[in-house]
Every structure is written in C-alpha cells, then in structure tokens.
Amino acid sequence: MFDKVELSLSSYDTAWVAMIPSPSSVQAPLFPQTLNWLLENQHKDGSWGLSHGNELLTKDSLLSTLASVLALKQWSVGEQQINKGLGYIESNIAAAADDKQLSSIGFDIIFTRLIEQAQSQDLNLPFRGNLLEKFFHKREVELQSGWGSNSEGWKAYVAYISEGFGKSQNWETAMKFQRKNGSLFNSPAATAAAYTHINNSHCLDYLVSLLDKFENAVPTVHPLDVYARLHMVDSLEKQGINRHFKDEIGSVLDYTWRLWQQKEDDIFLEPTTCALAFRLLRLHGYDVSSDALDRFSEDKFCNTLQGYLKDVESVLELHKASQIALDSNESVLEELNTWTRHFLQEFLSTSSKNNHKPPNHVDHEISFALRFPHHAYLDLILNRRSIEQYKVDQRRILKSSYRWFMESGMEKLNFPVSKTSVVYSFLSAAATLPSPEHGEARLAWAKHGLLTSVFDNFFDVWSNEEEQINLVKLVEKWDIDVNKESCSETMKILLLVLKRTISETATQAFKVQERSVLNHLIQQWVDILRSMLKEAEWCRSKYVPSIEEYERNGTTSAAFAPIVMSAMYLVGPKLPQAIAESSEFNHLLEVLGLYGRYLNDVNGYQREKEQGKMVNSVGLRLIHESGAVNDQEEMILKKMKKKSEEKRKELLRLVVNEEGSIASIDVRDVLWKMCRTLEVIYGKDDIIHAMDVPDEVLNIKDIVLGDPIVLG
C-alpha cells in the first residue's frame, strides 16, 4: 500500500491545462486529451469537481464547473455539456457569495477572473441583481489588503493563484517561486497559466510529465508522494497498528532520509511535510538537526504561502515537531513551540466563538496536541482517537488485573492502598501497551507498578525500623518459607505477593528470553528496598543528605527499574544479560529515574512541605543553596521543572539514537513509554496520592474502557 500513492484527478486543474493553445496553432489545444476527459467526466447534475457529499463544498464545484465550461467553450466543443454546466451554475450561484461555504484558496480572485474570461468569450452567465457587483467588490477588497501589505507571503499567494490574474500577473515576480520540477507550488493550474502567458519551457516539462503519468487529466497538486507516505506512516502509528508494517515504514523513512540529506524541495519548501518528516525521522533514530526548522520561525513563516494563509494545519504539524527536543539548547524548537502554541490557542479561541462553524477534526487535533504533548500521552489515548481495535481484549485483561489485586491479599493490609494507585497502575499499563500480544507485559507492568507504590507507603508511614530492616533481609535471602518467618501479618502479605509476582514474571519471561531473569529482577527489588530503607533512616535521624547523595539514592527509590525491565523482558525481542545489565542500560534507567524523581518532587512538594518533609529535590536545594525564602522557593521550583525537561529530552535522545546503542529500539521504547506515563501521573496535579479517583484518572478510564468508537 506504500508503493503507489493514488491522487484524485482534478477537473479544475485539468480545465486550465486544457485551455493552453498549441504553439503551432492558437486555434487548437496543446493537450486535446484533456478536453476529452472533461467531456467524459461531467456529473449528472451538470457540474464538475468533487463527487457531491457535502453541501458546503458547492463553491468548489462552481469553480471547477465554470473552469471546465470555459475550456470547452474556448475550443468550441461540448455544447450540450456547456449548457448543462451553465444550468448547474444558475441553480447554485448563490453559494458563491455565501461566507458559510467552504472556500478553496483564492476563490474570490479566481472566480471573478473566470467571470471576466466568460464575458470575453460572450458566454451568457446566469447572474441576477447585484451578485456580479458583489463578486468584484470582494475581489477588490482582498487585492487592496494584499497589495497594501506587499509582504513576501502575499507575493507567494499571488504566485500560487496565478491563474486568477492572467495578463495582469507580474510574471517575473511569480516565477521566483518556480520549483526545480518546473512548477509553481506543484500546482498544475498555476503552472498552466504561467506557460500560457510566458511560454516557460520548464513549466511545459512539468505539465508534460504529469500527463505522461496520469494520461488524460491532472491532480490538483503533484508531487505529493513524500507527504502522502509520511502521513500514512503517521496514521498507522496513531492507530497503533504500525507493528504490522515495520518493513514498509522503514523503507519510507529511509527514502525520506535520503531526500532530507539532499535538501529536496518536496520536503524543505513545504512546512507541513518538513515538520512531519523531522518528527518521524527523529523519533525513529535518524540524525536530523532542528536547524532545518529555523526556516519556519514566526517571522519567516509569515513570509511563506502557508503563513499568509494562516494555515492552521501547517502550524499544528510544526507544533508537534517542536515537541521532539533532544537537547536543552535546541532554541529553534523552543521558539517554534512558543509561537505555534500561541497561534493554536488563538485559533481555538476564535473558532469556539464562530457559531456558523461546527467543531471539525482540526479543532479536535489541536485540542489534543495542546493537552497532550508528545511526552505526555499514553499510547491508547492516541490510538483510540482513530479507532478502538482491541476493546474486548483490553476489558478482559483489566478485569483479571483487578481480580489479581483482590487475590493477592493486599486488601487485608493494615494500611490503606490508594484506590487511585490501583486504578492508575492498571489503566496506565493498558493504555501504554495496548497490543493484544502484550497482555503478559501489561500485567507485569501493572503489578510491579502497584507494588512499588505499596512498598513506598510501607516504608514511608506504615512500618517501624525493625520491620523495615527485617523486610529487606528476607528479600535478600529470597529462598525462605514466608509462613515460617517471625514477622507481622502485613509483612507476610507483602513478602508473599512480591515473591509470587517476581517469580511469575521470571517464568513468563523465560518463554520469551529463553534464559532465567529471576536473579536480575530480585536484585532490582533488593536495590529498591534498600534505597527506601535509607530514606526512612534519614527521616528517623533527621539527617539532611547532600543533593548528590539524595539524587543518587532517589534514582533507585523512584522504583521504575522493575516495571520497565519486566515489560522489556516480555515484549520481546530477546534481551541478552550483557545488554540488560550493561552500562548503557544502567544509564538509561538512571536518566529515567532522575526524570521521574524530579517530576515527583516538584509535583508533591507542597504536600510534603505541609507534612514537614524537606528531604526532596526542591527542599534540599532550598536548604543547601538559598535558604527558605518564598521567592527563592518559586525560583527553585522553576529550576527543577527545567531540569526535569532536560532529563526528558536526554532520555528521548538516548531512546531514538541508534548509533552506538546495543539494545533494539523496541526495548528502548519501553523506557519512553514509562516517561510518558510519568508525565501523565506527575505532570499536572498530585493525583497519584489522592484517596478518591480524580477526574484525570476517570478520563483515562473512559478512554481505555469506554464505549467503542462508532464509525460512519
């Protein structure tokens, strides 16, 4: 499905190509086959253009119909088709002056130009009253506004709709926008108008190449292959089915990468294509510099065609690209993010006040992109927006997950387990690893995630020093009969569920890895419990660690390692011991741990401050660096937010960078999924510590378990 990009043929553009006279005889068309196509492709109602299905597209049909009628009239063919076309125009002409109708780019200028051309051909157009005067007035208003600005964006716009100016066009200025393939903006209509008036040979080469490819007609834009294929890749990833097309996606991205290196027009002259290519290439590990997007800074974007048109879809794609920063010094992306966010927010605000315009897919896309930047959405939240494929499977797995919690015995603990923690553990797992084949990985993610929260509460509040030390020693021993140990009922429950969870994960992982990972999982949990014990000892002794000491311990006590490693072992492919325990992996886990620690500490600072706890990333900096002054507290919070952003960018850089990495992208991607989960949990409110399930969690529940999407 990637091999050939199918483009719809355009009667409007074909009509302009059909109007070109032959150099050998101005009484004959240069491309007579296009006339035959127009004669054969009129709709039953007399119109040309898109197949009818949306009454708001009548303007487009009027433009295509009038252009087609003029092409036939110019060469004195198709009298019957001409009359039917005029009948359609008469029946629908009111739509041309209706501002509620969707308008093609440059409609007021081009449609009026076609009216003038019809008058010059003595074609009797069915206009009544002051309608004709209204058309010319709207054109004059647009022209005065544009020439008044005389911006580069306006000049690009005028060149793009060159067919709307004819002899009055400044062709020297317009041809400055000619592309390597000979076209004006890859537009057959504009290029046909240019060749008609100035006989530019490169324009002719472009038009001939189109008819060699499409035979009797032309599309409205060509080439579009690069964008179309990238859009297809993006769509597959949004729907969560990209795993079925890995080879095809790889081929598309390799080809795009070659074009990127060659600085091809098809990528770099189109902001939407350039931004999409940048985002996909970078996320798939290709070394693309953000400097390429500097050409679309706010002031430069205004000088482009899309900038003049205030093309919101281009800005949206640029905004998505601006979120894929790998380094804190990528000022191009920071500036791009700022102005595109402001633009999109203004667009939504204006759009919401327009009573004539119902919300469309663009409004929803913008709302989603602003609410969920790339690092802050769970996969299923994005997938479900396109199609919910695995609802039955996910609901069944989640029900068994909750049953596991009840069967684990943790409901009998002598301290409360936050309902939010339970819900979030399982919902985040389902939304992060939605594929049917990842069922065991989902459960492992959820179980280990919930256990880290339970043990954190145990060490933080619900145990004494003796119990804490004893717990760590018993897990270190591992091969024990819990029921024979002298310990509290709470400790027995925790030890039993931890041992059972680790053992079950190791057994399942053996089927995928074909080796035992038990010792590795045990060691990760031992390290976590030791780090939690150390923090508890600091609290008891009122010891104030250095920032470095706290962060070194905090990356482990954040307790992400067993969650991501259990998932990595179960999603496949094989993860050899030498890789799983390598310095590269330890560094990845360290960066993830610091990112999560910073997020957690900033998010929970006010709560812990009220509890008198200052041993965290924010509190320690106030103690060691500045003293507890309110304005400095705010400064430290901002500093820590920036540091968390830096760690997030570093993690993404390490995840997507193929060069020198010894682990597969599938395995590294689990770390990025955890990063997104952390952003959802800690990025806004202190929801993970709420005893009642907050709206944020309920929204995710609705997305994961809600009613299926109804496809029209």
XYZ file of C-alpha atoms in Angstrom:
712
model
C 0.000 0.000 0.000
C 3.066 2.261 0.216
C 4.226 1.559 -3.318
C 1.811 3.788 -5.182
C 0.220 6.997 -3.987
C -3.167 7.453 -5.599
C -4.160 11.078 -6.232
C -7.633 12.168 -7.252
C -7.794 13.827 -10.644
C -8.912 17.453 -10.646
C -11.370 18.765 -13.229
C -10.427 22.318 -12.195
C -6.694 21.900 -12.856
C -7.358 19.762 -15.929
C -9.522 22.569 -17.337
C -6.651 25.043 -17.036
C -4.303 22.629 -18.780
C -6.960 22.137 -21.492
C -7.038 25.905 -22.137
C -3.370 26.001 -23.243
C -3.204 26.654 -27.020
C -0.796 24.755 -29.223
C 2.362 26.691 -30.163
C 1.796 25.632 -33.770
C -1.832 26.799 -33.896
C -3.648 29.012 -31.410
C -6.894 27.541 -32.731
C -6.095 24.107 -31.316
C -5.412 22.849 -27.781
C -1.918 21.703 -26.865
C -3.339 18.790 -24.881
C -6.554 17.657 -26.630
C -6.795 14.540 -24.447
C -7.675 16.769 -21.519
C -10.712 18.077 -23.375
C -11.920 14.538 -23.961
C -11.525 13.808 -20.269
C -13.636 16.852 -19.348
C -16.349 15.771 -21.789
C -16.454 12.324 -20.215
C -16.334 13.360 -16.559
C -19.229 15.756 -16.072
C -21.621 14.816 -13.248
C -25.280 14.138 -13.958
C -26.331 17.464 -12.420
C -24.109 19.314 -14.884
C -21.255 20.037 -12.510
C -17.593 19.115 -12.486
C -15.446 18.644 -9.431
C -15.599 16.521 -6.320
C -18.347 13.963 -6.027
C -21.197 15.515 -4.080
C -21.490 14.558 -0.460
C -21.077 17.845 1.355
C -23.286 20.812 0.546
C -20.641 23.121 1.987
C -18.371 22.247 -0.973
C -20.636 23.874 -3.562
C -18.147 26.705 -4.090
C -15.537 24.195 -5.178
C -17.987 22.656 -7.638
C -18.884 26.101 -9.019
C -15.198 26.927 -9.578
C -14.490 23.592 -11.283
C -17.652 23.808 -13.369
C -17.022 27.332 -14.616
C -13.393 26.498 -15.500
C -14.483 23.362 -17.359
C -17.225 25.224 -19.228
C -14.704 27.875 -20.311
C -12.227 25.243 -21.529
C -14.911 23.592 -23.691
C -16.190 26.973 -24.937
C -12.670 28.072 -25.877
C -12.319 25.177 -28.306
C -15.972 25.138 -29.382
C -16.706 21.591 -28.273
C -19.300 20.004 -25.979
C -22.225 22.373 -26.453
C -24.521 20.005 -24.557
C -22.075 19.771 -21.632
C -21.643 23.554 -21.623
C -25.397 24.126 -21.344
C -25.730 21.580 -18.533
C -22.822 23.252 -16.747
C -24.432 26.678 -17.053
C -27.640 25.187 -15.676
C -25.795 23.938 -12.628
C -24.168 27.344 -12.115
C -27.528 29.109 -12.334
C -29.081 26.763 -9.763
C -26.236 27.131 -7.269
C -24.714 30.555 -7.883
C -25.961 31.915 -4.531
C -23.439 29.651 -2.791
C -20.576 31.591 -4.387
C -21.448 34.613 -2.238
C -22.189 32.590 0.899
C -19.462 33.103 3.501
C -20.601 29.986 5.373
C -19.484 27.856 2.433
C -16.007 26.310 2.435
C -13.826 28.227 0.006
C -10.851 26.991 -1.933
C -7.713 29.127 -1.707
C -8.072 32.321 -3.717
C -11.717 31.697 -4.608
C -12.806 35.360 -4.682
C -9.963 36.307 -7.029
C -10.046 33.254 -9.291
C -13.841 33.004 -9.638
C -14.073 36.672 -10.597
C -11.268 36.186 -13.130
C -13.220 33.310 -14.672
C -16.309 35.522 -14.882
C -14.267 38.116 -16.815
C -12.976 35.386 -19.110
C -16.556 34.185 -19.717
C -17.625 37.708 -20.596
C -14.780 37.997 -23.091
C -15.991 34.763 -24.736
C -19.587 36.064 -24.919
C -20.704 33.319 -22.566
C -24.052 34.232 -21.038
C -23.689 33.643 -17.319
C -26.912 33.443 -15.289
C -26.244 36.222 -12.768
C -29.073 38.296 -11.372
C -29.314 41.535 -9.411
C -26.179 42.893 -7.771
C -24.493 39.489 -7.436
C -21.891 40.282 -10.070
C -21.079 43.568 -8.362
C -20.681 41.716 -5.055
C -18.114 39.302 -6.569
C -15.992 42.135 -7.958
C -16.202 44.058 -4.691
C -14.936 41.092 -2.658
C -12.003 40.683 -5.053
C -11.143 44.372 -4.829
C -11.176 44.304 -1.031
C -8.797 41.314 -0.959
C -6.463 42.834 -3.535
C -6.254 46.184 -1.765
C -5.497 44.471 1.526
C -2.815 42.267 -0.020
C -1.070 44.913 -2.097
C -1.187 47.186 0.916
C 0.929 44.722 2.889
C 3.126 43.786 -0.092
C 4.661 41.087 2.100
C 6.615 38.113 0.832
C 3.725 35.945 1.966
C 1.331 37.934 -0.222
C 3.677 37.610 -3.203
C 3.790 33.848 -2.678
C -0.004 33.757 -2.501
C -0.352 35.762 -5.723
C 2.054 33.382 -7.470
C 0.147 30.364 -6.149
C -3.127 31.603 -7.662
C -1.523 32.909 -10.857
C -4.470 31.669 -12.940
C -6.561 34.296 -11.152
C -4.534 37.162 -12.636
C -3.799 36.239 -16.243
C -2.118 39.039 -18.183
C -2.129 41.324 -15.148
C 0.184 38.983 -13.274
C 3.740 40.144 -12.577
C 5.269 37.030 -14.076
C 8.832 37.997 -13.213
C 7.913 38.022 -9.522
C 5.737 34.932 -9.796
C 8.464 32.859 -11.448
C 10.758 33.435 -8.483
C 8.645 30.743 -6.836
C 9.230 28.199 -9.621
C 10.465 24.886 -8.270
C 13.098 22.528 -9.582
C 10.427 20.435 -11.286
C 9.268 23.483 -13.273
C 6.030 24.067 -11.395
C 4.640 26.893 -9.348
C 3.977 25.355 -5.937
C 3.393 21.936 -7.533
C 0.102 23.372 -8.854
C -0.896 22.303 -12.401
C -3.404 25.182 -12.711
C -0.913 27.907 -11.743
C 1.796 26.309 -13.889
C -0.567 26.051 -16.870
C -1.393 29.762 -16.539
C 2.318 30.600 -16.405
C 3.111 28.600 -19.541
C 0.145 30.132 -21.386
C 1.442 33.658 -20.803
C 5.246 33.355 -20.878
C 5.955 30.018 -22.619
C 8.416 28.907 -19.933
C 9.890 25.596 -21.107
C 10.299 24.224 -17.592
C 6.594 24.804 -16.965
C 5.874 22.788 -20.117
C 8.180 19.993 -18.999
C 6.273 19.774 -15.717
C 2.872 19.616 -17.441
C 4.064 17.022 -19.960
C 5.420 14.874 -17.134
C 2.023 14.995 -15.412
C 0.151 13.845 -18.487
C 2.737 11.121 -19.095
C 1.934 9.889 -15.606
C -1.822 10.463 -15.393
C -2.582 10.275 -19.153
C -5.694 12.416 -19.779
C -6.043 14.590 -16.677
C -4.038 16.054 -13.804
C -4.390 16.159 -9.986
C -4.692 19.394 -8.042
C -1.164 19.020 -6.633
C 1.814 16.955 -7.709
C 4.118 15.583 -6.488
C 2.621 14.685 -3.130
C 4.292 11.300 -2.665
C 6.605 12.262 0.197
C 3.893 13.846 2.292
C 1.342 11.144 1.472
C 3.663 8.333 2.551
C 4.748 10.122 5.715
C 1.119 10.833 6.529
C 0.382 7.138 6.072
C 3.182 6.208 8.492
C 1.884 8.742 11.000
C -1.657 7.409 10.658
C -0.560 3.811 11.236
C 1.307 4.851 14.377
C -1.665 6.848 15.646
C -3.897 3.814 15.197
C -1.415 1.569 16.972
C -1.048 -0.888 14.076
C 2.390 0.184 12.851
C 3.939 -3.026 14.184
C 2.370 -4.855 11.224
C 4.172 -2.611 8.697
C 7.703 -2.316 10.082
C 9.452 -3.072 6.781
C 7.260 -0.713 4.768
C 7.654 2.065 7.310
C 11.409 1.539 7.346
C 11.550 1.887 3.551
C 9.527 5.102 3.616
C 11.720 6.635 6.296
C 14.962 5.573 4.584
C 13.758 7.217 1.354
C 12.699 10.343 3.238
C 16.076 10.442 4.961
C 17.842 10.432 1.586
C 15.678 13.326 0.400
C 16.354 15.152 3.665
C 20.103 14.846 3.149
C 19.705 16.114 -0.437
C 17.604 19.074 0.803
C 14.863 18.272 -1.706
C 12.147 20.837 -2.434
C 9.465 18.238 -1.756
C 10.432 18.381 1.922
C 12.006 21.724 2.669
C 9.647 24.066 0.815
C 6.526 22.679 2.492
C 6.276 23.402 6.245
C 3.796 20.568 6.831
C 5.963 17.988 5.074
C 9.185 19.288 6.606
C 7.760 19.224 10.132
C 6.241 15.762 9.698
C 9.464 14.399 8.205
C 11.509 15.900 11.050
C 9.242 14.438 13.726
C 9.081 10.927 12.284
C 12.749 10.740 11.323
C 13.917 11.956 14.717
C 11.600 9.630 16.619
C 12.887 6.707 14.550
C 16.526 7.459 15.327
C 17.660 9.389 12.231
C 20.119 12.200 12.872
C 18.133 15.273 11.818
C 19.020 18.736 13.025
C 16.331 21.055 14.330
C 18.113 23.867 12.487
C 16.141 22.781 9.422
C 13.006 24.161 11.065
C 14.531 27.595 11.579
C 13.142 28.474 8.128
C 9.717 28.356 9.788
C 10.386 30.687 12.710
C 7.477 33.042 13.320
C 8.793 35.902 11.174
C 9.927 33.598 8.351
C 6.738 31.544 8.384
C 4.753 34.735 7.785
C 6.656 35.122 4.517
C 5.521 31.750 3.201
C 2.334 30.882 1.374
C 1.085 28.931 4.386
C 1.973 31.828 6.661
C -0.016 34.302 4.593
C -2.968 31.916 4.552
C -2.628 31.347 8.313
C -2.718 27.644 7.513
C -3.563 26.064 10.844
C -2.710 22.511 9.766
C 0.839 23.574 8.907
C 1.176 25.304 12.273
C -0.202 22.243 14.046
C 2.392 19.999 12.407
C 5.146 22.476 13.268
C 3.929 22.474 16.867
C 4.110 18.684 17.030
C 7.641 18.808 15.633
C 8.655 21.402 18.230
C 7.895 18.871 20.987
C 10.619 16.442 19.830
C 13.545 18.166 21.503
C 16.547 16.015 22.358
C 18.618 18.723 23.972
C 18.005 21.749 26.156
C 19.914 24.062 23.825
C 17.640 23.496 20.826
C 16.466 27.094 20.800
C 14.889 26.658 17.377
C 12.408 24.175 18.796
C 11.771 26.217 21.935
C 10.920 29.309 19.900
C 8.866 27.245 17.468
C 6.924 25.721 20.337
C 6.156 29.125 21.838
C 4.752 30.830 18.755
C 2.869 27.811 17.398
C 1.233 27.175 20.786
C 0.079 30.784 20.954
C -1.192 30.606 17.358
C -3.156 27.415 18.012
C -4.635 28.711 21.252
C -5.795 31.847 19.447
C -7.263 29.730 16.656
C -9.257 27.608 19.096
C -10.490 30.685 20.908
C -11.684 32.285 17.678
C -13.109 29.029 16.363
C -15.169 28.465 19.509
C -16.805 31.868 19.038
C -17.820 31.116 15.442
C -21.433 29.960 15.691
C -21.546 29.102 11.986
C -18.643 26.671 12.176
C -19.151 23.305 13.886
C -16.049 21.751 15.503
C -14.129 19.681 12.953
C -11.239 17.252 13.016
C -8.703 20.088 13.033
C -10.214 21.606 16.187
C -10.040 18.223 17.901
C -6.472 17.626 16.705
C -5.373 20.988 18.070
C -7.084 20.455 21.427
C -5.413 17.056 21.762
C -1.960 18.333 20.764
C -2.136 21.189 23.269
C -3.428 18.999 26.074
C -1.214 16.002 25.377
C 2.246 16.921 24.022
C 4.305 14.046 22.671
C 5.856 13.210 26.043
C 2.574 13.332 27.948
C 0.102 10.932 26.368
C -0.374 7.214 26.782
C -0.423 5.283 23.528
C -4.000 4.108 23.790
C -5.244 7.648 24.341
C -3.853 8.464 20.906
C -4.810 5.133 19.317
C -8.434 5.336 20.408
C -8.890 8.674 18.705
C -8.551 6.905 15.382
C -10.048 3.517 16.089
C -10.549 1.245 19.069
C -9.432 -2.148 17.835
C -8.916 -4.173 20.942
C -11.671 -3.158 23.325
C -12.841 -6.684 24.139
C -9.334 -7.923 24.815
C -8.443 -4.943 26.965
C -11.603 -5.180 29.061
C -10.984 -8.843 29.752
C -7.372 -8.255 30.781
C -8.282 -5.379 33.045
C -10.952 -7.418 34.829
C -8.425 -10.160 35.521
C -5.999 -7.487 36.727
C -8.362 -6.156 39.379
C -9.128 -9.720 40.394
C -5.380 -10.237 40.883
C -5.300 -7.350 43.354
C -8.055 -8.930 45.425
C -6.498 -12.392 45.282
C -3.068 -11.030 46.256
C -4.320 -10.412 49.780
C -3.275 -6.755 49.741
C -6.802 -5.689 50.634
C -6.010 -7.214 54.064
C -3.035 -4.952 54.735
C -3.198 -2.924 57.926
C -2.798 0.285 55.930
C -4.890 1.715 53.078
C -3.892 1.279 49.446
C -4.923 4.315 47.428
C -7.730 3.480 45.044
C -6.077 5.882 42.605
C -2.835 3.879 42.731
C -4.685 0.660 41.923
C -6.707 2.176 39.103
C -3.769 4.084 37.670
C -1.425 1.108 37.709
C -3.720 -0.988 35.552
C -5.156 1.722 33.336
C -1.721 3.160 32.519
C -0.476 -0.324 31.641
C -3.448 -0.974 29.354
C -3.135 2.427 27.689
C 0.658 2.169 27.307
C 0.951 -1.388 25.953
C -2.363 -1.860 24.109
C -1.337 -4.558 21.617
C -3.062 -7.927 22.153
C 0.223 -9.823 22.179
C 1.470 -7.696 25.073
C -1.081 -8.976 27.583
C 1.501 -10.501 29.941
C 3.691 -7.406 29.687
C 0.702 -5.245 30.632
C 0.003 -7.306 33.726
C 3.656 -7.322 34.769
C 3.853 -3.529 34.303
C 0.705 -3.014 36.369
C 1.618 -5.448 39.148
C 5.175 -4.195 39.654
C 3.940 -0.613 39.401
C 1.349 -1.081 42.101
C 3.803 -2.930 44.342
C 6.332 -0.069 44.173
C 3.598 2.288 45.396
C 2.561 -0.098 48.204
C 6.140 -0.630 49.424
C 6.791 3.109 49.271
C 3.836 3.667 51.619
C 5.042 0.835 53.863
C 8.468 2.427 54.368
C 7.152 5.966 54.442
C 4.371 5.640 57.015
C 3.194 2.174 57.940
C 6.207 0.383 59.433
C 8.868 0.732 62.106
C 12.620 0.406 61.813
C 12.719 -3.250 62.852
C 10.093 -4.246 60.277
C 11.861 -2.337 57.529
C 15.264 -3.911 58.204
C 13.733 -7.358 58.526
C 11.847 -6.992 55.259
C 14.994 -6.086 53.349
C 16.931 -9.009 54.860
C 14.198 -11.517 53.995
C 14.024 -10.367 50.378
C 17.825 -10.533 50.170
C 17.687 -14.163 51.382
C 14.870 -14.892 48.926
C 14.729 -18.682 49.402
C 12.612 -18.589 52.528
C 9.314 -20.013 53.700
C 7.440 -16.811 54.488
C 4.887 -18.580 56.686
C 7.647 -19.865 58.965
C 9.265 -16.470 59.424
C 8.629 -14.465 62.568
C 7.051 -11.332 61.181
C 3.770 -9.426 61.149
C 0.819 -10.410 59.012
C 1.345 -7.278 56.902
C 4.945 -8.241 56.169
C 3.897 -11.779 55.255
C 1.335 -10.453 52.782
C 3.888 -8.114 51.215
C 6.605 -10.764 51.024
C 4.269 -13.366 49.528
C 2.864 -11.080 46.845
C 6.323 -9.724 45.969
C 7.891 -13.193 45.694
C 4.953 -14.509 43.701
C 4.950 -11.524 41.308
C 8.691 -11.679 40.660
C 8.613 -15.446 40.155
C 5.631 -15.297 37.788
C 7.275 -12.542 35.761
C 10.510 -14.536 35.536
C 8.633 -17.669 34.435
C 6.792 -15.781 31.691
C 9.980 -14.022 30.606
C 11.794 -17.363 30.259
C 9.458 -18.244 27.373
C 10.500 -15.078 25.527
C 14.129 -14.755 26.584
C 14.991 -18.476 26.765
C 17.043 -17.744 29.870
C 16.362 -17.023 33.522
C 15.951 -13.372 34.501
C 14.920 -14.174 38.078
C 18.142 -13.045 39.750
C 18.104 -9.758 37.845
C 14.536 -8.976 38.916
C 15.284 -9.946 42.515
C 18.353 -7.690 42.581
C 16.370 -4.752 41.230
C 13.813 -5.129 44.000
C 16.529 -5.533 46.641
C 18.150 -2.304 45.426
C 14.800 -0.500 45.597
C 14.016 -1.711 49.119
C 17.497 -0.765 50.326
C 17.079 2.738 48.900
C 13.668 3.078 50.556
C 15.199 1.916 53.845
C 17.931 4.534 53.554
C 15.373 7.308 53.043
C 13.433 6.046 56.079
C 16.659 6.127 58.144
C 17.322 9.697 57.033
C 13.838 10.649 58.189
C 14.239 8.963 61.606
C 17.627 10.513 62.308
C 16.662 13.873 60.773
C 19.725 13.512 58.562
C 19.967 16.028 55.722
C 21.801 14.434 52.791
C 23.630 16.362 50.129
C 21.816 16.920 46.846
C 24.131 14.452 45.106
C 23.591 11.819 47.806
C 19.831 12.255 47.678
C 19.647 12.046 43.870
C 21.955 9.040 43.705
C 19.645 7.177 46.066
C 16.487 8.732 44.613
C 17.014 7.382 41.112
C 16.703 3.901 42.608
C 13.935 4.597 45.145
C 11.840 6.050 42.318
C 11.385 2.325 41.597
C 10.944 2.332 37.820
C 13.506 -0.383 37.065
C 11.379 -3.498 37.783
C 8.396 -2.017 35.945
C 10.229 -1.297 32.706
C 12.543 -4.313 32.882
C 9.685 -6.766 33.406
C 7.910 -5.239 30.407
C 11.101 -5.315 28.318
C 11.628 -8.979 29.082
C 8.068 -9.769 27.971
C 7.516 -7.574 24.889
C 10.484 -9.071 23.053
C 12.784 -9.320 21.220
C 15.411 -11.155 23.253
C 17.344 -9.024 25.700
C 20.691 -10.712 26.495
C 22.041 -10.424 30.020
C 25.055 -8.493 28.772
C 22.714 -5.788 27.446
C 20.179 -5.808 30.285
C 22.937 -5.298 32.849
C 25.163 -3.081 30.688
C 26.342 0.434 31.477
C 24.112 1.726 28.668
C 21.023 0.299 30.305
C 22.044 1.438 33.746
C 22.469 4.956 32.352
C 19.049 4.826 30.673
C 17.452 3.764 33.949
C 19.367 6.469 35.806
C 18.098 9.194 33.447
C 14.557 7.842 33.673
C 14.865 7.662 37.459
C 16.057 11.256 37.756
C 13.312 12.479 35.434
C 10.656 10.726 37.481
C 12.236 11.827 40.751
C 12.290 15.484 39.680
C 8.689 15.328 38.445
C 7.505 13.618 41.618
C 9.356 16.009 43.916
C 8.101 19.140 42.167
C 4.563 17.801 41.944
C 4.413 16.671 45.569
C 6.472 19.464 47.106
C 3.591 21.419 48.637
C 2.055 18.271 50.127
C 5.367 17.134 51.638
C 6.132 20.665 52.840
C 2.867 20.694 54.790
C 3.914 17.356 56.310
C 7.267 18.818 57.372
C 9.278 16.775 54.863
C 12.067 18.714 53.165
C 14.308 15.865 52.001
C 13.458 16.110 48.314
C 14.916 17.765 45.219
C 13.273 21.100 45.974
C 13.664 21.192 49.748
C 17.339 20.221 49.710
C 18.155 22.971 47.240
C 16.412 25.475 49.472
C 18.484 24.213 52.394
C 21.852 23.901 50.648
C 21.656 26.664 48.070
C 19.437 29.539 49.119
C 17.521 29.245 52.377
C 13.767 29.017 52.686
C 12.609 32.315 51.179
C 9.330 32.369 49.276
C 10.581 33.967 46.052
C 13.592 31.656 46.071
C 11.246 28.719 46.600
C 9.463 29.672 43.396
C 12.814 30.034 41.646
C 13.893 26.555 42.784
C 10.602 25.039 41.597
C 11.103 26.593 38.150
C 14.690 25.365 38.121
C 13.604 21.817 38.930
C 10.914 21.868 36.262
C 13.578 22.862 33.756
C 15.894 20.099 34.993
C 13.100 17.553 34.557
C 12.572 18.803 30.991
C 16.296 18.421 30.344
C 16.220 14.819 31.571
C 13.171 14.080 29.436
C 14.948 15.404 26.344
C 18.074 13.427 27.217
C 16.034 10.255 27.581
C 14.343 10.748 24.212
C 17.737 11.373 22.637
C 19.082 8.124 24.097
C 15.970 6.179 23.086
C 15.864 7.269 19.423
C 19.624 7.308 18.847
C 20.548 4.085 17.043
C 24.246 4.878 16.716
C 26.279 3.015 19.299
C 23.252 1.507 21.038
C 23.415 -2.207 21.814
C 19.685 -2.591 22.539
C 16.867 -2.725 19.996
C 14.505 0.216 19.548
C 11.573 -1.960 20.696
C 13.261 -2.474 24.042
C 14.396 1.141 24.435
C 10.928 2.354 23.525
C 9.556 0.851 26.747
C 11.570 3.477 28.631
C 9.938 6.244 26.616
C 6.515 4.773 27.324
C 7.316 4.925 31.030
C 8.403 8.541 30.591
C 5.004 9.367 29.102
C 3.260 7.562 31.929
C 5.204 9.601 34.482
C 4.215 12.825 32.762
C 0.555 11.833 32.937
C 0.864 10.838 36.619
C 3.051 13.665 37.906
C 2.919 16.309 35.190
C -0.055 18.274 36.495
C -1.811 17.651 39.789
C -0.727 15.495 42.738
C -3.286 12.913 41.630
C -1.378 9.745 42.464
C -1.709 10.445 46.196
C -5.440 11.167 46.100
C -7.586 8.704 48.062
C -10.522 9.280 45.704
C -10.151 8.703 41.993
C -9.789 12.172 40.416
C -11.232 13.300 37.085
C -7.865 12.959 35.365
C -7.830 9.226 36.077
C -11.511 8.820 35.236
C -10.850 10.415 31.845
C -8.205 7.801 31.127
C -10.603 5.069 32.308
C -13.219 6.335 29.861
C -10.705 6.283 27.012
C -9.424 2.802 27.836
C -12.718 1.174 28.797
C -15.299 3.483 27.255
C -17.840 2.757 24.574
C -16.422 1.765 21.196
C -15.985 4.393 18.537
C -18.843 4.391 16.043
C -17.510 4.614 12.524
C -19.663 6.393 9.981
